[in-house]
PDB file of C-alpha atoms and ligand atoms in Angstrom:
ATOM      1  CA  MET A   1      -4.386  11.704 163.526  1.00  0.00           C
ATOM      2  CA  ILE A   2      -7.929  12.565 164.241  1.00  0.00           C
ATOM      3  CA  LEU A   3     -10.407   9.618 164.321  1.00  0.00           C
ATOM      4  CA  ALA A   4     -14.061  10.506 163.821  1.00  0.00           C
ATOM      5  CA  PRO A   5     -16.242   7.352 164.106  1.00  0.00           C
ATOM      6  CA  SER A   6     -19.546   7.667 162.159  1.00  0.00           C
ATOM      7  CA  ILE A   7     -22.597   6.214 163.911  1.00  0.00           C
ATOM      8  CA  LEU A   8     -24.484   5.774 160.598  1.00  0.00           C
ATOM      9  CA  ASN A   9     -24.012   2.062 160.399  1.00  0.00           C
ATOM     10  CA  SER A  10     -24.305   1.434 164.147  1.00  0.00           C
ATOM     11  CA  ASP A  11     -27.299  -0.357 165.707  1.00  0.00           C
ATOM     12  CA  PHE A  12     -29.747   2.472 166.393  1.00  0.00           C
ATOM     13  CA  THR A  13     -31.617   0.365 168.974  1.00  0.00           C
ATOM     14  CA  GLN A  14     -28.314   0.703 171.005  1.00  0.00           C
ATOM     15  CA  LEU A  15     -27.544   4.367 170.148  1.00  0.00           C
ATOM     16  CA  GLY A  16     -27.098   5.578 173.699  1.00  0.00           C
ATOM     17  CA  LYS A  17     -24.732   2.702 174.396  1.00  0.00           C
ATOM     18  CA  SER A  18     -22.793   3.398 171.244  1.00  0.00           C
ATOM     19  CA  ILE A  19     -22.325   7.068 172.178  1.00  0.00           C
ATOM     20  CA  GLU A  20     -21.164   6.057 175.721  1.00  0.00           C
ATOM     21  CA  MET A  21     -18.742   3.610 174.169  1.00  0.00           C
ATOM     22  CA  LEU A  22     -17.392   6.409 171.901  1.00  0.00           C
ATOM     23  CA  ASP A  23     -17.132   8.776 174.840  1.00  0.00           C
ATOM     24  CA  ALA A  24     -14.980   6.352 176.795  1.00  0.00           C
ATOM     25  CA  SER A  25     -12.892   5.489 173.770  1.00  0.00           C
ATOM     26  CA  GLU A  26      -9.882   7.111 172.091  1.00  0.00           C
ATOM     27  CA  ALA A  27     -12.160   8.612 169.357  1.00  0.00           C
ATOM     28  CA  ASP A  28     -11.476  12.267 168.809  1.00  0.00           C
ATOM     29  CA  TRP A  29     -14.738  13.483 167.253  1.00  0.00           C
ATOM     30  CA  ILE A  30     -18.080  11.830 166.658  1.00  0.00           C
ATOM     31  CA  HIS A  31     -19.092  12.130 163.022  1.00  0.00           C
ATOM     32  CA  LEU A  32     -22.930  12.605 162.405  1.00  0.00           C
ATOM     33  CA  ASP A  33     -24.135  11.983 158.868  1.00  0.00           C
ATOM     34  CA  ILE A  34     -27.291  13.976 158.119  1.00  0.00           C
ATOM     35  CA  MET A  35     -29.097  13.027 154.887  1.00  0.00           C
ATOM     36  CA  ASP A  36     -32.197  14.442 153.297  1.00  0.00           C
ATOM     37  CA  GLY A  37     -33.251  11.969 150.615  1.00  0.00           C
ATOM     38  CA  CYS A  38     -32.764  14.828 148.087  1.00  0.00           C
ATOM     39  CA  PHE A  39     -29.017  15.617 147.751  1.00  0.00           C
ATOM     40  CA  VAL A  40     -28.333  11.960 148.583  1.00  0.00           C
ATOM     41  CA  PRO A  41     -30.702   8.974 148.071  1.00  0.00           C
ATOM     42  CA  ASN A  42     -30.913   8.143 151.797  1.00  0.00           C
ATOM     43  CA  ILE A  43     -32.465   9.702 154.837  1.00  0.00           C
ATOM     44  CA  SER A  44     -30.738   9.344 158.128  1.00  0.00           C
ATOM     45  CA  PHE A  45     -31.540  11.369 161.302  1.00  0.00           C
ATOM     46  CA  GLY A  46     -31.799  15.023 162.434  1.00  0.00           C
ATOM     47  CA  MET A  47     -31.814  17.514 165.282  1.00  0.00           C
ATOM     48  CA  PRO A  48     -33.915  15.646 167.906  1.00  0.00           C
ATOM     49  CA  VAL A  49     -31.449  12.726 167.861  1.00  0.00           C
ATOM     50  CA  ILE A  50     -28.417  15.017 167.959  1.00  0.00           C
ATOM     51  CA  LYS A  51     -29.925  16.951 170.899  1.00  0.00           C
ATOM     52  CA  ASP A  52     -30.524  13.837 172.882  1.00  0.00           C
ATOM     53  CA  ILE A  53     -27.107  12.201 172.330  1.00  0.00           C
ATOM     54  CA  ARG A  54     -25.454  15.540 173.184  1.00  0.00           C
ATOM     55  CA  ARG A  55     -26.110  14.828 176.927  1.00  0.00           C
ATOM     56  CA  LEU A  56     -24.129  11.571 176.681  1.00  0.00           C
ATOM     57  CA  THR A  57     -20.695  12.902 175.616  1.00  0.00           C
ATOM     58  CA  THR A  58     -18.303  15.735 175.679  1.00  0.00           C
ATOM     59  CA  LYS A  59     -16.588  14.654 172.459  1.00  0.00           C
ATOM     60  CA  PRO A  60     -16.881  17.187 169.625  1.00  0.00           C
ATOM     61  CA  PHE A  61     -19.853  16.591 167.215  1.00  0.00           C
ATOM     62  CA  ASP A  62     -18.652  16.731 163.638  1.00  0.00           C
ATOM     63  CA  VAL A  63     -21.796  17.252 161.638  1.00  0.00           C
ATOM     64  CA  HIS A  64     -21.733  16.343 157.965  1.00  0.00           C
ATOM     65  CA  LEU A  65     -24.695  17.851 156.193  1.00  0.00           C
ATOM     66  CA  MET A  66     -25.630  15.956 153.053  1.00  0.00           C
ATOM     67  CA  ILE A  67     -28.627  18.095 152.440  1.00  0.00           C
ATOM     68  CA  VAL A  68     -29.751  20.723 149.932  1.00  0.00           C
ATOM     69  CA  GLN A  69     -29.984  24.293 151.226  1.00  0.00           C
ATOM     70  CA  PRO A  70     -27.821  23.596 154.287  1.00  0.00           C
ATOM     71  CA  GLU A  71     -27.829  27.350 155.125  1.00  0.00           C
ATOM     72  CA  LYS A  72     -31.418  26.931 156.509  1.00  0.00           C
ATOM     73  CA  HIS A  73     -30.281  24.524 159.188  1.00  0.00           C
ATOM     74  CA  ILE A  74     -26.907  25.884 160.430  1.00  0.00           C
ATOM     75  CA  GLN A  75     -28.156  27.613 163.542  1.00  0.00           C
ATOM     76  CA  ALA A  76     -30.384  24.737 164.495  1.00  0.00           C
ATOM     77  CA  MET A  77     -27.513  22.309 164.176  1.00  0.00           C
ATOM     78  CA  ARG A  78     -25.403  24.550 166.327  1.00  0.00           C
ATOM     79  CA  ASP A  79     -28.121  24.885 168.895  1.00  0.00           C
ATOM     80  CA  VAL A  80     -28.364  21.085 169.404  1.00  0.00           C
ATOM     81  CA  GLY A  81     -24.655  20.792 169.803  1.00  0.00           C
ATOM     82  CA  ALA A  82     -22.671  20.701 166.575  1.00  0.00           C
ATOM     83  CA  ASP A  83     -19.091  21.685 167.040  1.00  0.00           C
ATOM     84  CA  SER A  84     -18.171  21.633 163.402  1.00  0.00           C
ATOM     85  CA  ILE A  85     -20.635  21.907 160.494  1.00  0.00           C
ATOM     86  CA  THR A  86     -19.677  20.650 157.031  1.00  0.00           C
ATOM     87  CA  VAL A  87     -21.645  21.551 153.986  1.00  0.00           C
ATOM     88  CA  HIS A  88     -21.246  20.261 150.441  1.00  0.00           C
ATOM     89  CA  TYR A  89     -19.727  22.443 147.756  1.00  0.00           C
ATOM     90  CA  GLU A  90     -22.113  21.028 145.232  1.00  0.00           C
ATOM     91  CA  VAL A  91     -25.211  22.497 146.951  1.00  0.00           C
ATOM     92  CA  CYS A  92     -23.816  25.844 147.948  1.00  0.00           C
ATOM     93  CA  PRO A  93     -24.053  28.561 145.310  1.00  0.00           C
ATOM     94  CA  HIS A  94     -23.143  31.158 147.924  1.00  0.00           C
ATOM     95  CA  LEU A  95     -20.446  29.169 149.697  1.00  0.00           C
ATOM     96  CA  HIS A  96     -18.583  32.155 151.170  1.00  0.00           C
ATOM     97  CA  ARG A  97     -21.777  33.354 152.821  1.00  0.00           C
ATOM     98  CA  THR A  98     -22.590  29.931 154.144  1.00  0.00           C
ATOM     99  CA  ILE A  99     -19.136  29.541 155.663  1.00  0.00           C
ATOM    100  CA  GLU A 100     -19.533  32.978 157.304  1.00  0.00           C
ATOM    101  CA  GLN A 101     -22.883  31.844 158.631  1.00  0.00           C
ATOM    102  CA  ILE A 102     -21.305  28.739 160.208  1.00  0.00           C
ATOM    103  CA  HIS A 103     -18.590  30.872 161.755  1.00  0.00           C
ATOM    104  CA  GLN A 104     -21.109  33.277 163.121  1.00  0.00           C
ATOM    105  CA  SER A 105     -22.964  30.419 164.767  1.00  0.00           C
ATOM    106  CA  GLY A 106     -19.771  29.628 166.635  1.00  0.00           C
ATOM    107  CA  ALA A 107     -18.991  26.312 164.933  1.00  0.00           C
ATOM    108  CA  LYS A 108     -15.964  25.356 162.871  1.00  0.00           C
ATOM    109  CA  ALA A 109     -16.665  25.406 159.118  1.00  0.00           C
ATOM    110  CA  GLY A 110     -16.090  22.499 156.865  1.00  0.00           C
ATOM    111  CA  VAL A 111     -16.593  22.066 153.091  1.00  0.00           C
ATOM    112  CA  ALA A 112     -17.095  18.597 151.594  1.00  0.00           C
ATOM    113  CA  ILE A 113     -16.516  17.625 147.984  1.00  0.00           C
ATOM    114  CA  ASN A 114     -17.865  14.623 146.183  1.00  0.00           C
ATOM    115  CA  PRO A 115     -15.515  12.137 144.525  1.00  0.00           C
ATOM    116  CA  HIS A 116     -15.930  13.781 141.085  1.00  0.00           C
ATOM    117  CA  THR A 117     -15.434  17.367 142.289  1.00  0.00           C
ATOM    118  CA  PRO A 118     -11.824  18.612 141.927  1.00  0.00           C
ATOM    119  CA  VAL A 119     -10.157  20.222 144.950  1.00  0.00           C
ATOM    120  CA  GLU A 120      -9.196  23.214 142.874  1.00  0.00           C
ATOM    121  CA  VAL A 121     -12.759  24.610 143.094  1.00  0.00           C
ATOM    122  CA  LEU A 122     -11.898  25.547 146.671  1.00  0.00           C
ATOM    123  CA  THR A 123      -8.794  27.625 145.830  1.00  0.00           C
ATOM    124  CA  ASP A 124     -10.329  30.965 146.466  1.00  0.00           C
ATOM    125  CA  ILE A 125     -12.097  30.025 149.702  1.00  0.00           C
ATOM    126  CA  LEU A 126      -9.505  27.803 151.405  1.00  0.00           C
ATOM    127  CA  GLU A 127      -8.335  30.745 153.599  1.00  0.00           C
ATOM    128  CA  ILE A 128     -11.645  30.784 155.569  1.00  0.00           C
ATOM    129  CA  ILE A 129     -12.287  27.003 155.835  1.00  0.00           C
ATOM    130  CA  ASP A 130     -11.403  24.989 158.917  1.00  0.00           C
ATOM    131  CA  ILE A 131     -11.966  21.519 157.369  1.00  0.00           C
ATOM    132  CA  VAL A 132     -12.035  20.147 153.856  1.00  0.00           C
ATOM    133  CA  LEU A 133     -13.795  16.864 153.743  1.00  0.00           C
ATOM    134  CA  ILE A 134     -12.858  14.714 150.794  1.00  0.00           C
ATOM    135  CA  MET A 135     -15.534  12.140 150.074  1.00  0.00           C
ATOM    136  CA  SER A 136     -13.958   8.897 149.109  1.00  0.00           C
ATOM    137  CA  VAL A 137     -17.335   7.195 148.420  1.00  0.00           C
ATOM    138  CA  ASN A 138     -20.426   8.669 146.750  1.00  0.00           C
ATOM    139  CA  PRO A 139     -22.296  10.081 149.777  1.00  0.00           C
ATOM    140  CA  GLY A 140     -25.520   8.372 150.958  1.00  0.00           C
ATOM    141  CA  PHE A 141     -24.620   5.152 152.580  1.00  0.00           C
ATOM    142  CA  GLY A 142     -22.144   3.582 154.993  1.00  0.00           C
ATOM    143  CA  GLY A 143     -20.163   0.390 154.120  1.00  0.00           C
ATOM    144  CA  GLN A 144     -19.224   1.358 150.564  1.00  0.00           C
ATOM    145  CA  LYS A 145     -16.010   0.597 148.756  1.00  0.00           C
ATOM    146  CA  PHE A 146     -13.179   3.253 148.958  1.00  0.00           C
ATOM    147  CA  ILE A 147     -12.629   5.084 145.671  1.00  0.00           C
ATOM    148  CA  TYR A 148      -8.945   5.053 145.180  1.00  0.00           C
ATOM    149  CA  GLN A 149      -8.990   7.911 142.591  1.00  0.00           C
ATOM    150  CA  THR A 150      -9.531  10.257 145.477  1.00  0.00           C
ATOM    151  CA  ILE A 151      -5.952   9.764 146.783  1.00  0.00           C
ATOM    152  CA  PRO A 152      -4.288  12.117 144.326  1.00  0.00           C
ATOM    153  CA  LYS A 153      -6.908  14.788 145.377  1.00  0.00           C
ATOM    154  CA  ILE A 154      -5.774  14.526 148.986  1.00  0.00           C
ATOM    155  CA  LYS A 155      -2.122  15.072 147.852  1.00  0.00           C
ATOM    156  CA  ARG A 156      -3.065  18.075 145.647  1.00  0.00           C
ATOM    157  CA  LEU A 157      -5.161  19.555 148.481  1.00  0.00           C
ATOM    158  CA  LYS A 158      -2.237  19.165 150.945  1.00  0.00           C
ATOM    159  CA  GLN A 159       0.042  21.044 148.511  1.00  0.00           C
ATOM    160  CA  MET A 160      -2.591  23.808 148.092  1.00  0.00           C
ATOM    161  CA  LEU A 161      -2.968  24.171 151.910  1.00  0.00           C
ATOM    162  CA  MET A 162       0.833  24.224 152.371  1.00  0.00           C
ATOM    163  CA  ALA A 163       1.275  26.870 149.699  1.00  0.00           C
ATOM    164  CA  GLU A 164      -1.286  29.092 151.404  1.00  0.00           C
ATOM    165  CA  ASN A 165       0.157  28.359 154.900  1.00  0.00           C
ATOM    166  CA  SER A 166      -3.342  27.238 155.825  1.00  0.00           C
ATOM    167  CA  GLY A 167      -4.083  25.335 159.038  1.00  0.00           C
ATOM    168  CA  ALA A 168      -7.209  23.630 157.516  1.00  0.00           C
ATOM    169  CA  GLN A 169      -7.583  19.982 158.282  1.00  0.00           C
ATOM    170  CA  ILE A 170      -8.044  17.413 155.555  1.00  0.00           C
ATOM    171  CA  GLU A 171     -10.796  14.878 156.543  1.00  0.00           C
ATOM    172  CA  VAL A 172     -11.441  11.722 154.452  1.00  0.00           C
ATOM    173  CA  ASP A 173     -14.867  10.152 154.557  1.00  0.00           C
ATOM    174  CA  GLY A 174     -16.045   6.746 153.188  1.00  0.00           C
ATOM    175  CA  GLY A 175     -14.569   3.299 152.946  1.00  0.00           C
ATOM    176  CA  VAL A 176     -11.685   4.036 155.356  1.00  0.00           C
ATOM    177  CA  GLY A 177     -10.244   0.955 157.005  1.00  0.00           C
ATOM    178  CA  LEU A 178      -7.018  -0.351 158.487  1.00  0.00           C
ATOM    179  CA  GLN A 179      -5.976  -1.447 154.966  1.00  0.00           C
ATOM    180  CA  ASN A 180      -5.912   2.097 153.486  1.00  0.00           C
ATOM    181  CA  ILE A 181      -5.384   4.501 156.330  1.00  0.00           C
ATOM    182  CA  GLU A 182      -1.638   4.561 156.091  1.00  0.00           C
ATOM    183  CA  VAL A 183      -1.596   5.584 152.378  1.00  0.00           C
ATOM    184  CA  LEU A 184      -4.075   8.340 153.288  1.00  0.00           C
ATOM    185  CA  LEU A 185      -1.800   9.564 156.109  1.00  0.00           C
ATOM    186  CA  GLN A 186       1.128   9.589 153.833  1.00  0.00           C
ATOM    187  CA  ASN A 187      -0.709  11.706 151.263  1.00  0.00           C
ATOM    188  CA  GLY A 188      -1.505  14.333 153.876  1.00  0.00           C
ATOM    189  CA  ALA A 189      -4.887  13.451 155.481  1.00  0.00           C
ATOM    190  CA  ASP A 190      -5.406  14.625 159.087  1.00  0.00           C
ATOM    191  CA  ALA A 191      -8.768  13.257 160.078  1.00  0.00           C
ATOM    192  CA  PHE A 192     -10.577  10.008 159.221  1.00  0.00           C
ATOM    193  CA  VAL A 193     -14.297   9.229 159.307  1.00  0.00           C
ATOM    194  CA  VAL A 194     -14.693   5.485 159.960  1.00  0.00           C
ATOM    195  CA  GLY A 195     -18.153   3.934 160.124  1.00  0.00           C
ATOM    196  CA  ASN A 196     -18.454   0.362 158.994  1.00  0.00           C
ATOM    197  CA  ALA A 197     -14.925  -0.764 159.912  1.00  0.00           C
ATOM    198  CA  ILE A 198     -15.628   0.104 163.615  1.00  0.00           C
ATOM    199  CA  PHE A 199     -19.285  -0.722 163.974  1.00  0.00           C
ATOM    200  CA  SER A 200     -19.212  -4.064 162.099  1.00  0.00           C
ATOM    201  CA  ASP A 201     -16.536  -5.290 164.450  1.00  0.00           C
ATOM    202  CA  PRO A 202     -17.779  -7.213 167.530  1.00  0.00           C
ATOM    203  CA  GLN A 203     -15.401  -5.026 169.578  1.00  0.00           C
ATOM    204  CA  PRO A 204     -15.663  -1.490 168.304  1.00  0.00           C
ATOM    205  CA  ALA A 205     -13.718   0.053 171.093  1.00  0.00           C
ATOM    206  CA  GLU A 206     -10.769  -2.228 170.325  1.00  0.00           C
ATOM    207  CA  MET A 207     -11.000  -1.351 166.734  1.00  0.00           C
ATOM    208  CA  ILE A 208     -10.793   2.376 167.619  1.00  0.00           C
ATOM    209  CA  LYS A 209      -7.636   1.647 169.470  1.00  0.00           C
ATOM    210  CA  LYS A 210      -6.154  -0.136 166.508  1.00  0.00           C
ATOM    211  CA  PHE A 211      -6.894   2.910 164.267  1.00  0.00           C
ATOM    212  CA  LYS A 212      -5.437   5.257 166.832  1.00  0.00           C
ATOM    213  CA  HIS A 213      -2.165   3.330 167.166  1.00  0.00           C
ATOM    214  CA  ILE A 214      -1.309   2.759 163.484  1.00  0.00           C
ATOM    215  CA  PRO A 215       2.482   3.003 163.209  1.00  0.00           C
ATOM    216  CA  ARG A 216       3.483   6.017 161.089  1.00  0.00           C
ATOM    217  CA  ASN A 217       6.305   5.066 158.804  1.00  0.00           C
ATOM    218  CA  GLN A 218       6.378   8.099 156.594  1.00  0.00           C
ATOM    219  CA  SER A 219       4.357  11.255 156.556  1.00  0.00           C
ATOM    220  CA  PHE A 220       3.742  13.867 153.921  1.00  0.00           C
ATOM    221  CA  VAL A 221       6.538  16.356 153.559  1.00  0.00           C
TER     222      VAL A 221
HETATM  223  C1  DX5 B 301     -21.400   8.513 153.549  1.00  0.00           C
HETATM  224  C2  DX5 B 301     -21.058   9.099 154.933  1.00  0.00           C
HETATM  225  C3  DX5 B 301     -19.899   8.465 155.661  1.00  0.00           C
HETATM  226  C4  DX5 B 301     -20.050   7.018 155.908  1.00  0.00           C
HETATM  227  C5  DX5 B 301     -18.795   6.505 156.520  1.00  0.00           C
HETATM  228  O1  DX5 B 301     -22.340   9.169 152.931  1.00  0.00           O
HETATM  229  O2  DX5 B 301     -20.790  10.442 154.777  1.00  0.00           O
HETATM  230  O3  DX5 B 301     -19.667   9.131 156.883  1.00  0.00           O
HETATM  231  O4  DX5 B 301     -21.140   6.630 156.614  1.00  0.00           O
HETATM  232  O5  DX5 B 301     -19.003   5.144 156.759  1.00  0.00           O
HETATM  233  P1  DX5 B 301     -18.088   3.979 156.096  1.00  0.00           P
HETATM  234  O6  DX5 B 301     -16.794   4.055 156.881  1.00  0.00           O
HETATM  235  O7  DX5 B 301     -18.858   2.761 156.455  1.00  0.00           O
HETATM  236  O8  DX5 B 301     -17.857   4.218 154.705  1.00  0.00           O
HETATM  237 ZN1   ZN B 302     -19.907  11.596 156.594  1.00  0.00          ZN
END
């Protein structure tokens, strides 16, 4: 399983230390939530912050753009160190072109869908996507409650990917914790964004270890 801690709910007065902690931890990717106050009701951080924290770690930066017109900022995100760039289906009328643009920048391309968006809208584009990000909360804030209705979507998406022989990864974002990760694994998820469950713990590095060593009883077949 791929663990992608999100720094959104971390203490930003300690940002450098948090990144160093993640760098030394068993985390696989570092998930960066970029919000514009337009597509989502919150504003987070942008390129100058990514550029500075890039120096502190070699872990891949998994950039989640919750912004309108993401195509305007792809190259800039890549230039400050994004390894994968995920855009929202709901704001990309020319999704194929946007994905090509991400690939041309040299980054992996992800597409995120909101809780109410069916996975089937991605049928004709799956072939060129590296990551499908299933939002399991309404995007905008960390620390929200997991929406359980998204679980059947993970299962359906896994079946779609298997039918296409696609190697795209399924990433789940929002409200993920030790209490629900197993069911997500069983339904076919590969990568997990975890914010609050890690950063609200007094020992975040220990928490990361717990996530990385979840016993796997059954996996999706
Ligand atoms: C929500 C963000 C998530 C979120 C994850 O809009 O995309 O990455 O911060 O944090 P938790 O695990 O707290 O839901
Ligand atoms: Zn996110």
